[in-house]
Tab-separated table of C-alpha atoms and ligand atoms in Angstrom:
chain	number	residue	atom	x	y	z
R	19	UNK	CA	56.836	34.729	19.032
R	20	UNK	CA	59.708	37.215	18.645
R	21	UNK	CA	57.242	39.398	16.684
R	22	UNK	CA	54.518	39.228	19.620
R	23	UNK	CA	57.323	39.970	21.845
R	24	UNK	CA	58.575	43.004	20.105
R	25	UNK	CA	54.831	44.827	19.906
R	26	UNK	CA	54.337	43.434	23.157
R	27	UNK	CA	57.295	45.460	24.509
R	28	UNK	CA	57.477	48.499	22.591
R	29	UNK	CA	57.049	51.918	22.675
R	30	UNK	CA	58.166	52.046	26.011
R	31	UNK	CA	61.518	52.460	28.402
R	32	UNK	CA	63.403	49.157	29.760
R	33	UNK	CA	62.193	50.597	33.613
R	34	UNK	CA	58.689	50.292	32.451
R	35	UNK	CA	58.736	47.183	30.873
R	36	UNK	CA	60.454	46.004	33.877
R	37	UNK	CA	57.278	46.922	36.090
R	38	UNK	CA	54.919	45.833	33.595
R	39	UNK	CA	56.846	42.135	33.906
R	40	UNK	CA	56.899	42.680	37.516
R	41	UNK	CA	53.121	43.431	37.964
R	42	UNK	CA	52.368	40.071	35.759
R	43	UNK	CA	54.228	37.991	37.524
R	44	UNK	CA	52.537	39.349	40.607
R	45	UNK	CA	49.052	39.154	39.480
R	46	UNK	CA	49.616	35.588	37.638
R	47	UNK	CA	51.820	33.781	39.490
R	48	UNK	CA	52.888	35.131	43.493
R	49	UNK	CA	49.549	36.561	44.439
R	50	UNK	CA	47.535	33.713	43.706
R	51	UNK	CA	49.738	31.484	45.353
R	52	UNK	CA	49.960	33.513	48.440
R	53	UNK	CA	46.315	33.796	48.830
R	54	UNK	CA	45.503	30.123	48.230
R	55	UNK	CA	48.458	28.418	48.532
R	56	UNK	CA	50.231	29.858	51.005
R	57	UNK	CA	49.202	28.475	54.803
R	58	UNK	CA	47.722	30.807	56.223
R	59	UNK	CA	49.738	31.005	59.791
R	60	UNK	CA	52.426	31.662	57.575
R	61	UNK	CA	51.081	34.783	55.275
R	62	UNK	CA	52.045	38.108	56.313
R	63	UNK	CA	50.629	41.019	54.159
R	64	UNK	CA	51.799	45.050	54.646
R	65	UNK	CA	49.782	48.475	53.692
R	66	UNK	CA	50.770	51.584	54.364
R	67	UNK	CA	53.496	50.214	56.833
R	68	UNK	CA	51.025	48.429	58.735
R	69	UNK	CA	51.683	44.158	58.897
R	70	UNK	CA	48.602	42.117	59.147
R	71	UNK	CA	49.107	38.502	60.050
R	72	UNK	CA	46.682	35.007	59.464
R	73	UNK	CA	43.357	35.735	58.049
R	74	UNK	CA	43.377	39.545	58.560
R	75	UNK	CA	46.399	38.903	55.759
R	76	UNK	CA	44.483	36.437	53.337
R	77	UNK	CA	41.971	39.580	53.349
R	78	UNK	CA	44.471	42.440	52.541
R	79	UNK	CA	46.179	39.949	49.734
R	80	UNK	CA	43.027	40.752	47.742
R	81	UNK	CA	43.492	44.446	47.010
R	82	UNK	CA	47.336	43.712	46.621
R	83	UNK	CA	46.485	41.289	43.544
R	84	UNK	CA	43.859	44.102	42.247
R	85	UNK	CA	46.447	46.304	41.959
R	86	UNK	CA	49.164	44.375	40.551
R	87	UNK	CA	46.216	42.893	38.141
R	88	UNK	CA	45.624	46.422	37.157
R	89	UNK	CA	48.756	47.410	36.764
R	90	UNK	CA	49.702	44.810	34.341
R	91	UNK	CA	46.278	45.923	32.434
R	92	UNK	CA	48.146	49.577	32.684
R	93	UNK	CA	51.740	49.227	31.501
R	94	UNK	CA	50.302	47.063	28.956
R	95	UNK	CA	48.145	48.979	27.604
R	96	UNK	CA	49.895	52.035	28.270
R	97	UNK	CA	47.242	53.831	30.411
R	98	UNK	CA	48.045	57.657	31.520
R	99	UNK	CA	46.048	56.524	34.808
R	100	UNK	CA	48.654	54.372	35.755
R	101	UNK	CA	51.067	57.306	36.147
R	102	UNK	CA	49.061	58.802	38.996
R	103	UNK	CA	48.334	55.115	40.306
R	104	UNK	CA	51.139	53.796	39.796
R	105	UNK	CA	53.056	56.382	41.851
R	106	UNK	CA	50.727	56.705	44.197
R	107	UNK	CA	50.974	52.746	45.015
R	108	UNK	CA	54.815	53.310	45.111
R	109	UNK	CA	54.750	56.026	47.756
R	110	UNK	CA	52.547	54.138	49.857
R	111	UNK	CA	55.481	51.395	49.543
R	112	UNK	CA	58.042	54.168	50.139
R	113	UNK	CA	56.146	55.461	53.482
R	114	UNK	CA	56.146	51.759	54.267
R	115	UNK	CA	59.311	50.956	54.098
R	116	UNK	CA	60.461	54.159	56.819
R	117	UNK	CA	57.355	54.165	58.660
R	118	UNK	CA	59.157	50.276	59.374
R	119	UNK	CA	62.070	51.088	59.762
R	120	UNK	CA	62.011	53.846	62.648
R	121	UNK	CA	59.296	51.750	64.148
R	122	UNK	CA	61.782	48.809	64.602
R	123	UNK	CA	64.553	50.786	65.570
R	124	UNK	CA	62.891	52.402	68.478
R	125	UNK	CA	62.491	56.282	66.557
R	126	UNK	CA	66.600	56.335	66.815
R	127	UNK	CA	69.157	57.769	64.245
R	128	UNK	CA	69.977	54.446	62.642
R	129	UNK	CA	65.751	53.781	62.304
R	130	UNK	CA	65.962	57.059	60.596
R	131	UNK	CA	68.947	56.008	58.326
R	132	UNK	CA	68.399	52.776	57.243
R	133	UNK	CA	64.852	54.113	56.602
R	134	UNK	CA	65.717	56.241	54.203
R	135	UNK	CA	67.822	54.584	52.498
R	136	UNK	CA	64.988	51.681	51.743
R	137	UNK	CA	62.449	53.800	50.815
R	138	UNK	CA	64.682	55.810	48.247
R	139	UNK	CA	64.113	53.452	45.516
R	140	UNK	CA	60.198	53.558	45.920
R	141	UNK	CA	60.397	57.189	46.247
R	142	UNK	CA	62.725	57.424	43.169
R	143	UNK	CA	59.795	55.316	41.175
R	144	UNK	CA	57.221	57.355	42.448
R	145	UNK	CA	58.889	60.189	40.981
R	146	UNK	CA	59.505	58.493	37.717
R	147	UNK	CA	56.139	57.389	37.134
R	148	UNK	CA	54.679	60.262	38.091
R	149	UNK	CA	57.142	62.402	35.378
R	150	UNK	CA	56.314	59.252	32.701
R	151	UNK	CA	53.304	60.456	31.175
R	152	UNK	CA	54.675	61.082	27.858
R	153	UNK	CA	55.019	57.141	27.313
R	154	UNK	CA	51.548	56.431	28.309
R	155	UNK	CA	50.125	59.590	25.724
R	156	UNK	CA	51.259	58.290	22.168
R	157	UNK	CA	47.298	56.944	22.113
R	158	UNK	CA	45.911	61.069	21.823
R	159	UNK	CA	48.266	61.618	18.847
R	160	UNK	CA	45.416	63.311	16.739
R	161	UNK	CA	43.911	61.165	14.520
R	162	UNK	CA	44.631	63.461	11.160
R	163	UNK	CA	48.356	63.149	11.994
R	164	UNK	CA	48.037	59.299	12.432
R	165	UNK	CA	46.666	58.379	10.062
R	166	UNK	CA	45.831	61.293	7.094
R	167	UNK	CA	42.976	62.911	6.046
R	168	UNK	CA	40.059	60.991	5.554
R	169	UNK	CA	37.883	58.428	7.081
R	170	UNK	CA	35.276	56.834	5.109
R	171	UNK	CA	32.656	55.372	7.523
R	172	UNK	CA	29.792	53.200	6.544
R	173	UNK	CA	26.527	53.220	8.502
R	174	UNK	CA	27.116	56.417	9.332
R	175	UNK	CA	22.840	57.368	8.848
R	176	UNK	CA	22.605	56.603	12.730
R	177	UNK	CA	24.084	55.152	15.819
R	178	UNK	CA	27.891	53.831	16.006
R	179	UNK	CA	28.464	55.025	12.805
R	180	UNK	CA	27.243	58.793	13.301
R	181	UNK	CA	29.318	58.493	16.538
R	182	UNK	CA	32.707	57.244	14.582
R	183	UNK	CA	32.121	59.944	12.186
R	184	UNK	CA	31.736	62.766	15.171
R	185	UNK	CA	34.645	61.353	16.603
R	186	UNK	CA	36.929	61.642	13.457
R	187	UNK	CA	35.715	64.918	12.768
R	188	UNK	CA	36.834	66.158	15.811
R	189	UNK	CA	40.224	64.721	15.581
R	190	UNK	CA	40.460	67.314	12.150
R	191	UNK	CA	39.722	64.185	9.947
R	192	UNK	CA	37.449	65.035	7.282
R	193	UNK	CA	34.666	61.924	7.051
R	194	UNK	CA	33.385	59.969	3.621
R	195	UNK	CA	29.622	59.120	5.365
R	196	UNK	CA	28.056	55.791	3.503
R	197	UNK	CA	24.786	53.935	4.170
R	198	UNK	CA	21.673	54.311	2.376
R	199	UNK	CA	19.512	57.282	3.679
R	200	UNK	CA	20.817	59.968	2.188
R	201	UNK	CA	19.047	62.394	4.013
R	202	UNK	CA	20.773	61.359	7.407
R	203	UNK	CA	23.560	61.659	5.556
R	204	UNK	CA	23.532	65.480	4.617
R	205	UNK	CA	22.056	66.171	7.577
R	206	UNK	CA	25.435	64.790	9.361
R	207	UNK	CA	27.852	66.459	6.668
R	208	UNK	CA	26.272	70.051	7.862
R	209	UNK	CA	26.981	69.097	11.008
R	210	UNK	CA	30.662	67.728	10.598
R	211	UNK	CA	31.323	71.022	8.561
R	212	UNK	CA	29.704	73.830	10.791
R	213	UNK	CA	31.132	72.545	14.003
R	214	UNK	CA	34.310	70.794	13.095
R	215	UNK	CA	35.504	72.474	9.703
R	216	UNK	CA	36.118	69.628	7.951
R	217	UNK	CA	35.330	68.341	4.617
R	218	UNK	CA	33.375	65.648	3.568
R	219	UNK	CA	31.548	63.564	1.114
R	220	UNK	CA	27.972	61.780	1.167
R	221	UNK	CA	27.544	58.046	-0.453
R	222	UNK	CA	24.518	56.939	-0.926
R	223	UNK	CA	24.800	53.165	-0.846
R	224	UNK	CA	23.198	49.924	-0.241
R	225	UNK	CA	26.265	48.198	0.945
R	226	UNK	CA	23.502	44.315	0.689
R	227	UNK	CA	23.953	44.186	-3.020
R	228	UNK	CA	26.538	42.487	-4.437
R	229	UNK	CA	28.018	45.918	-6.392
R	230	UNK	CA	27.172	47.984	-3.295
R	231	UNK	CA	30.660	48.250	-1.407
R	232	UNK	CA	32.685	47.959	-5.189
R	233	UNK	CA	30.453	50.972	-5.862
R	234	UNK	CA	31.342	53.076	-2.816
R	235	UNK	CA	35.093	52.204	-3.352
R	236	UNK	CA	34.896	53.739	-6.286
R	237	UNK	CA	33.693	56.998	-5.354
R	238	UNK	CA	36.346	57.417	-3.035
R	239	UNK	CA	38.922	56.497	-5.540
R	240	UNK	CA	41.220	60.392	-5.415
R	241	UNK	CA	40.916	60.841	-1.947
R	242	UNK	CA	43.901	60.227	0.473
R	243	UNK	CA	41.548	57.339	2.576
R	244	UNK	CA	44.145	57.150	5.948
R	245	UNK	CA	40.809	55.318	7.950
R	246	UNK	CA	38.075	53.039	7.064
R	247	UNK	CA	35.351	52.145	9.710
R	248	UNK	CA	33.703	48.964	8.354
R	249	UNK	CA	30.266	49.548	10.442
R	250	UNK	CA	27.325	49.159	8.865
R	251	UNK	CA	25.722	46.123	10.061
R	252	UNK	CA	22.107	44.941	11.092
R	253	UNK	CA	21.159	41.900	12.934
R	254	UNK	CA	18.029	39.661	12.933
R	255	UNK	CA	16.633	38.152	15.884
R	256	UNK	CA	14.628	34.625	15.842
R	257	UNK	CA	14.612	31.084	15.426
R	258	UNK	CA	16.539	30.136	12.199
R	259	UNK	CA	13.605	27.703	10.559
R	260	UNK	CA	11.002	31.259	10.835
R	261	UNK	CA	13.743	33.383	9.366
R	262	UNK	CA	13.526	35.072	5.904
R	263	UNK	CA	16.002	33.583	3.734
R	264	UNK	CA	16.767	36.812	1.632
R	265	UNK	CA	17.184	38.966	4.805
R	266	UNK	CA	19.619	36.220	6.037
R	267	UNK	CA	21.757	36.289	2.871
R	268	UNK	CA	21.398	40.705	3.271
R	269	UNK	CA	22.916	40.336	6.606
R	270	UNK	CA	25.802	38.161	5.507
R	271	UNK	CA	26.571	41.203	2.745
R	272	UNK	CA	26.532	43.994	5.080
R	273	UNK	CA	28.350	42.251	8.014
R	274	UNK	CA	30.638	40.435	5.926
R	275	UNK	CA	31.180	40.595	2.482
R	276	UNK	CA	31.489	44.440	2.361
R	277	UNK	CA	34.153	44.889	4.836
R	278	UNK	CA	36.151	42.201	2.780
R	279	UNK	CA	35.503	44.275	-0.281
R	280	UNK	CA	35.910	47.649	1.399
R	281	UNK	CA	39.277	46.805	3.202
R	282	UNK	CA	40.688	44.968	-0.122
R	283	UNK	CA	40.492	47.904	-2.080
R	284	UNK	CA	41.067	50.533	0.053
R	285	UNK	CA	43.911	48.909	2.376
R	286	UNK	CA	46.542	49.158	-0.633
R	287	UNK	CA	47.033	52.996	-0.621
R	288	UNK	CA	47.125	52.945	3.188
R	289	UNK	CA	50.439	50.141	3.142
R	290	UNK	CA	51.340	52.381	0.309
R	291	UNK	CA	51.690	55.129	2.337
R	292	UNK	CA	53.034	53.325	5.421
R	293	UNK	CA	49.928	54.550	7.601
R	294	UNK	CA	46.618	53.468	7.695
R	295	UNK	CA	43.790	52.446	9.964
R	296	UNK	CA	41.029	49.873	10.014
R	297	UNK	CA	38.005	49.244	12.229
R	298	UNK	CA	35.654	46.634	12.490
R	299	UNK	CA	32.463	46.987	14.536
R	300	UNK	CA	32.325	43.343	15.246
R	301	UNK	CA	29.912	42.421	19.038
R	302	UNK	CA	29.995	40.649	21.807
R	303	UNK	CA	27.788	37.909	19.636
R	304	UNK	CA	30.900	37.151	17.660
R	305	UNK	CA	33.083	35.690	20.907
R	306	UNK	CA	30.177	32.904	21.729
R	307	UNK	CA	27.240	30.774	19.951
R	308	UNK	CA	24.091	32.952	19.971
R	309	UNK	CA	21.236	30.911	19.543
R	310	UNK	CA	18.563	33.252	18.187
R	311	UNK	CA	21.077	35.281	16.814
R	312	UNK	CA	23.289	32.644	14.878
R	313	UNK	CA	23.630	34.113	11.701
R	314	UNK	CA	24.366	37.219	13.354
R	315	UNK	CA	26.649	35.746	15.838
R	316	UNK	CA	28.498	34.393	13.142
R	317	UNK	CA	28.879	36.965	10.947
R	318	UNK	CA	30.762	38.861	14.069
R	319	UNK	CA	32.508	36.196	14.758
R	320	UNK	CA	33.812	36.293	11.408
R	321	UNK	CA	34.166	39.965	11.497
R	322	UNK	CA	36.825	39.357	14.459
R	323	UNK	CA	39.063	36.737	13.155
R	324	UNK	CA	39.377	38.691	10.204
R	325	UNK	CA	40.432	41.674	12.059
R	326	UNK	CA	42.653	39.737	14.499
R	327	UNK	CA	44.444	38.632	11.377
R	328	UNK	CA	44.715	42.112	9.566
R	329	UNK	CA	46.336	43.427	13.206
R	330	UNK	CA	49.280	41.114	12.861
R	331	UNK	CA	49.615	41.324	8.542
R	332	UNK	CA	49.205	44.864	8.330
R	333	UNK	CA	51.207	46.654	11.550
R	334	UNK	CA	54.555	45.912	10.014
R	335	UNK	CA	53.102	48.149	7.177
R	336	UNK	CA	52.260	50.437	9.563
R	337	UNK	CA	48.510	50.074	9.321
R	338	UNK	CA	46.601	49.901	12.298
R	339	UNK	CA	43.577	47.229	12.637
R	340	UNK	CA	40.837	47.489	15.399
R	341	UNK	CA	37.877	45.355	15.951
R	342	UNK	CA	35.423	46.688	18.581
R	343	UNK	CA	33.117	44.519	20.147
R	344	UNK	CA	29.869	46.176	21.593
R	345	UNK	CA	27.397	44.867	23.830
R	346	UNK	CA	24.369	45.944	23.798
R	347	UNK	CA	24.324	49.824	22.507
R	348	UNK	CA	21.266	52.158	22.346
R	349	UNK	CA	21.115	52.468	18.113
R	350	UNK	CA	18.930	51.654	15.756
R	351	UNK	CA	20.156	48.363	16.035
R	352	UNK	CA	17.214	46.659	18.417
R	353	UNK	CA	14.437	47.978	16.191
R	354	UNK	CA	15.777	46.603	12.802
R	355	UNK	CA	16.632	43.268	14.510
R	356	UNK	CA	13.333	43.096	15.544
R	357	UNK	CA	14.120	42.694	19.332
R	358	UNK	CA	12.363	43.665	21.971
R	359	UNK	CA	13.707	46.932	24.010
R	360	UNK	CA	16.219	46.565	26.176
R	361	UNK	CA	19.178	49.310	27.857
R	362	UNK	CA	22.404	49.346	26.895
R	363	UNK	CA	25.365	51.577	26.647
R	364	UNK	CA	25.441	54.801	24.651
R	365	UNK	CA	27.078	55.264	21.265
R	366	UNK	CA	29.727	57.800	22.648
R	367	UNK	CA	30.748	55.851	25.015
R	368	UNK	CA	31.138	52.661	22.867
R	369	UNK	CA	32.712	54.570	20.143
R	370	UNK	CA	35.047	56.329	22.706
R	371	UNK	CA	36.413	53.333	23.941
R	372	UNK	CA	37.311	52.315	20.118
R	373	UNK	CA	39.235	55.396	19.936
R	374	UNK	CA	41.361	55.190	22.778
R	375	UNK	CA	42.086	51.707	21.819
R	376	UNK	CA	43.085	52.095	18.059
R	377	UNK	CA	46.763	50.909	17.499
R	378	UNK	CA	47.219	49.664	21.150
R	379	UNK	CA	45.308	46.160	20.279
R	380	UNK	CA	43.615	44.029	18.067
R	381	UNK	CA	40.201	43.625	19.662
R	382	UNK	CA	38.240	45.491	22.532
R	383	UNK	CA	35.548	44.639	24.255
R	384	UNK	CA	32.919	48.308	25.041
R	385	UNK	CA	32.865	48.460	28.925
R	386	UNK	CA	33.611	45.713	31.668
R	387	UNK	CA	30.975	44.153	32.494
R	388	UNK	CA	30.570	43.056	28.956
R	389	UNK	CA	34.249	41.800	28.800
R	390	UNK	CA	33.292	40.036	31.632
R	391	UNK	CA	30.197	38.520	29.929
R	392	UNK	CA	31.700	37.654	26.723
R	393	UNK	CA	35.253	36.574	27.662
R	394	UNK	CA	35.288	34.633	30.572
R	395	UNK	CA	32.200	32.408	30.440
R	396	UNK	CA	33.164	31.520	26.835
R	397	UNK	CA	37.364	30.905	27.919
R	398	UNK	CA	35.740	28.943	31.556
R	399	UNK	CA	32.853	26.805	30.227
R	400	UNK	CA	31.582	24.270	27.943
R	401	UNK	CA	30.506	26.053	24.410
R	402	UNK	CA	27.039	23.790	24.316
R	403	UNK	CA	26.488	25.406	28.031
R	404	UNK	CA	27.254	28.790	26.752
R	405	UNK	CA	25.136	28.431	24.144
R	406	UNK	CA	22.335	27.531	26.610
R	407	UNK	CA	22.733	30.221	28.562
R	408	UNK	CA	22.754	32.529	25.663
R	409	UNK	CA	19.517	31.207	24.692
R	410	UNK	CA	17.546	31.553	27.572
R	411	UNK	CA	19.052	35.134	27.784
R	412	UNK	CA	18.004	36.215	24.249
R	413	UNK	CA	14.950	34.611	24.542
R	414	UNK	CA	13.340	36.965	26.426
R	415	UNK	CA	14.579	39.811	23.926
R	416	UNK	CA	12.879	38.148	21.132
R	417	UNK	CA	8.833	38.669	20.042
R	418	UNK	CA	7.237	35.274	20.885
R	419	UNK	CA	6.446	34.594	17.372
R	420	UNK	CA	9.847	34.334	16.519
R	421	UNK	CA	10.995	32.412	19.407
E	524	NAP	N1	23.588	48.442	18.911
E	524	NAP	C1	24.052	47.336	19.434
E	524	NAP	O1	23.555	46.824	20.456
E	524	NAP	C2	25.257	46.687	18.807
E	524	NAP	C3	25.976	45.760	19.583
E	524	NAP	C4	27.089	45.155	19.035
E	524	NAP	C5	27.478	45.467	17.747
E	524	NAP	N2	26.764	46.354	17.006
E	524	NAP	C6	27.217	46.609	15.632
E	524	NAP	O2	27.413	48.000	15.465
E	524	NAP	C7	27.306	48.333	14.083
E	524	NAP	C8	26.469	49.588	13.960
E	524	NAP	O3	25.171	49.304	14.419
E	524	NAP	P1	24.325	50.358	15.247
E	524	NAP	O4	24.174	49.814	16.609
E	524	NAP	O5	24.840	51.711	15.083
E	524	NAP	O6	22.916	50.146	14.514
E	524	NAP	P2	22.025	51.158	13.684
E	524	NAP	O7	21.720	52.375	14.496
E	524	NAP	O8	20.881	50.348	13.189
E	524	NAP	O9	22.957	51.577	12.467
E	524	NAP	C9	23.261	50.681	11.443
E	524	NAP	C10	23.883	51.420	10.295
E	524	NAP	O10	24.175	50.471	9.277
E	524	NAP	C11	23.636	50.962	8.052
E	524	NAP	N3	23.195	49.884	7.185
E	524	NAP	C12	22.369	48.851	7.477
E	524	NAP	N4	22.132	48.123	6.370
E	524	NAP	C13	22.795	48.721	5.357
E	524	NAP	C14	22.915	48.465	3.975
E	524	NAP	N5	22.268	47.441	3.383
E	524	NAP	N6	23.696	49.271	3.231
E	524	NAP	C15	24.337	50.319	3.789
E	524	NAP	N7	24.254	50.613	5.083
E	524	NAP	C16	23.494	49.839	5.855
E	524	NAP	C17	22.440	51.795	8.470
E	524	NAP	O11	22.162	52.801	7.491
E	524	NAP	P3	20.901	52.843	6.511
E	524	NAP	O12	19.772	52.140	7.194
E	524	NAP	O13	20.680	54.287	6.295
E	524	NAP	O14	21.369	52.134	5.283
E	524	NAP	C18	22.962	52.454	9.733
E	524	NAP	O15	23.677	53.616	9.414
E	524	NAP	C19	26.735	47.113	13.397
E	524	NAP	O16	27.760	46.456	12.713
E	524	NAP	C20	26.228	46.258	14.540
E	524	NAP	O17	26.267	44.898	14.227
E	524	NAP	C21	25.681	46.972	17.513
């Protein structure tokens, strides 16, 4: 608990931590209460200065709880949007308060006076959040200072992994690409090197067989490894009985038992050097059952609680642990599942969100509408009613042969 508390609360000033406790409370406790607790003859709500009374109250109580919801999300997570928002939610508090205050007092000296001297405070924070950006920036530290020189990313022939390794690359850190078409491969070294000038290193692998990740360890032994990307992955869509066992036992390798290997041998020289990072691609898939996915599904699930665990076991050695759960992403990925074609977010954007995320938390869901999808239904309902809803949703992504 006091470890929890400590991450929870660090990296920032008392004041901030103050607002982030502020905003929770709001958002968990008062503004739920208010709107459907409170009677409503009783509730009183102001914007801008303005009070609405009754209903017209219950109705403006809604954005008030959106903001304090987001600004919880905000200090927490130590947004730089929340310096703008924040301060701009403050001001409107700080117009409030004198807009009130003259208004009650008839536009008279002491309406003037007493005016001001309530909204100095809010004016005061506005002017402190919007001067706090340096608290909220820590996450665009460049990667290379981080966390050292080299990434090694696997899958990095296409999709995610092409993206991670673009987005290290640009960050100065020069990128160990593994997966098994080679060709892919080069072609993305050229690229890394002509537009980024950075170094970097081609592994052919195929991480399925049981030497595969022990292998690609290996040829990174020498390097200074500061970031591993445990990517490559595949899925394999259809009911279980008309599955192929080998490909089954393949997917468990890639999704699983490499990233064990991987981060086991390469985490060492990272605590070693007091700086590290480590990111899973884990899914959506892992956070619920997936019927017509389940060996996927599991093997993400697996991915996460593995992760989850690293976060807390490795921070005090200063490594940091990431896993990022994608919905669905326009790869590869579809094609070698064998689903049928559906939209999706893109690559960057999945990737991007991984980025800004490293070091701040243990897991992160790619976009909001699939945070909404995976989280709440799976926190709200029962799991056999998930799982029945997943169904009937992958169904119709999966050839009818396989269904
Ligand atoms: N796309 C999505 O909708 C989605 C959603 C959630 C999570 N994810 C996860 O994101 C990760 C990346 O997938 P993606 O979407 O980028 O799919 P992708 O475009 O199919 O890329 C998969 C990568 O994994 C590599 N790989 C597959 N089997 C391998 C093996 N036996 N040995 C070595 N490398 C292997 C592939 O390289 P080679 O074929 O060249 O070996 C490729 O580079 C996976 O872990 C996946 O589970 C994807």
């Amino acid at each position: 608990m006091r470890d929890w508390l400590k991450d929870l609360f660090r990296d920032r000033p008392v004041w901030i931590n103050a607002l982030m406790i502020f905003s929770s409370y709001m958002a968990f406790i008062y503004m739920p209460w208010d709107i459907f607790w409170k009677p409503v003859a009783e509730d009183q709500e102001v914007w801008f200065g303005i009070m609405f009374t009754g209903w017209w109250a219950k109705l403006m109580a809604i954005p008030h709880w959106f903001v304090y919801a987001a600004a919880t999300h905000g200090f927490r997570r130590r947004r730089p949007w929340i310096c703008t928002w924040g301060a701009a939610y403050t001001a409107q508090i700080s117009i409030g308060m004198f807009v009130w205050s003259i208004v009650r007092f008839e536009f008279g000296l002491l309406g003037i006076l007493l005016g001001l001297i309530s909204a100095a405070p809010f004016a005061l924070l506005t002017l402190a959040l919007a001067d706090a950006r340096e608290h909220f920036s820590e996450v665009h530290k460049p990667m290379r200072a981080r966390y050292g020189e080299w990434a090694l990313i696997t899958g990095a022939s296409a999709g995610l992994g092409a993206e991670f390794a673009r987005a290290f690359a640009r960050e100065g850190v020069s990128c160990v690409l593994a997966a098994r078409r080679e060709d892919r491969l080069r072609e993305l070294a050229e690229e890394l090197e002509q537009r980024h000038r950075v170094d970097t290193k081609v592994v052919a692998v195929d991480l399925a067989k049981p030497e595969g990740a022990e292998e690609l360890a290996r040829a990174c032994e020498g390097l200074e490894l500061g970031v591993l990307v445990n990517n490559a992955g595949l899925g394999y869509a259809g009911r279980f009985e008309k599955q192929d066992t080998d490909r089954l036992a393949d997917l468990v390798a890639v999704n699983c038992m490499a990233p064990v290997i991987l981060t086991s041998r390469l985490v060492g020289g990272m605590t070693e050097r007091g700086r590290g990072a480590v990111i899973f691609t884990g899914s959506v898939a892992g956070r619920q059952p997936l019927p017509l996915h389940g060996v996927y599904s599991a093997t993400k699930a697996f991915d996460r609680l593995l992760a989850e665990s690293l976060y807390v076991e490795l921070r005090e050695k200063g490594v940091d642990v990431l896993v990022l759960e994608p919905g669905t992403t326009e790869t590869e990925f579809q094609e070698v599942a064998g689903e049928i074609p559906h939209s999706g977010q893109s690559a960057e954007e999945v990737v991007a969100v991984a980025m800004i995320n490293l070091g701040e938390q243990p897991a992160v869901v790619s976009g909001w509408w699939n945070w909404i999808r995976a989280i709440i239904p799976a926190r709200l309902f029962p799991r056999s009613l998930v799982a029945y809803i997943a169904r009937d949703i992958i169904k119709e992504r999966v050839p009818i042969e396989m269904r």
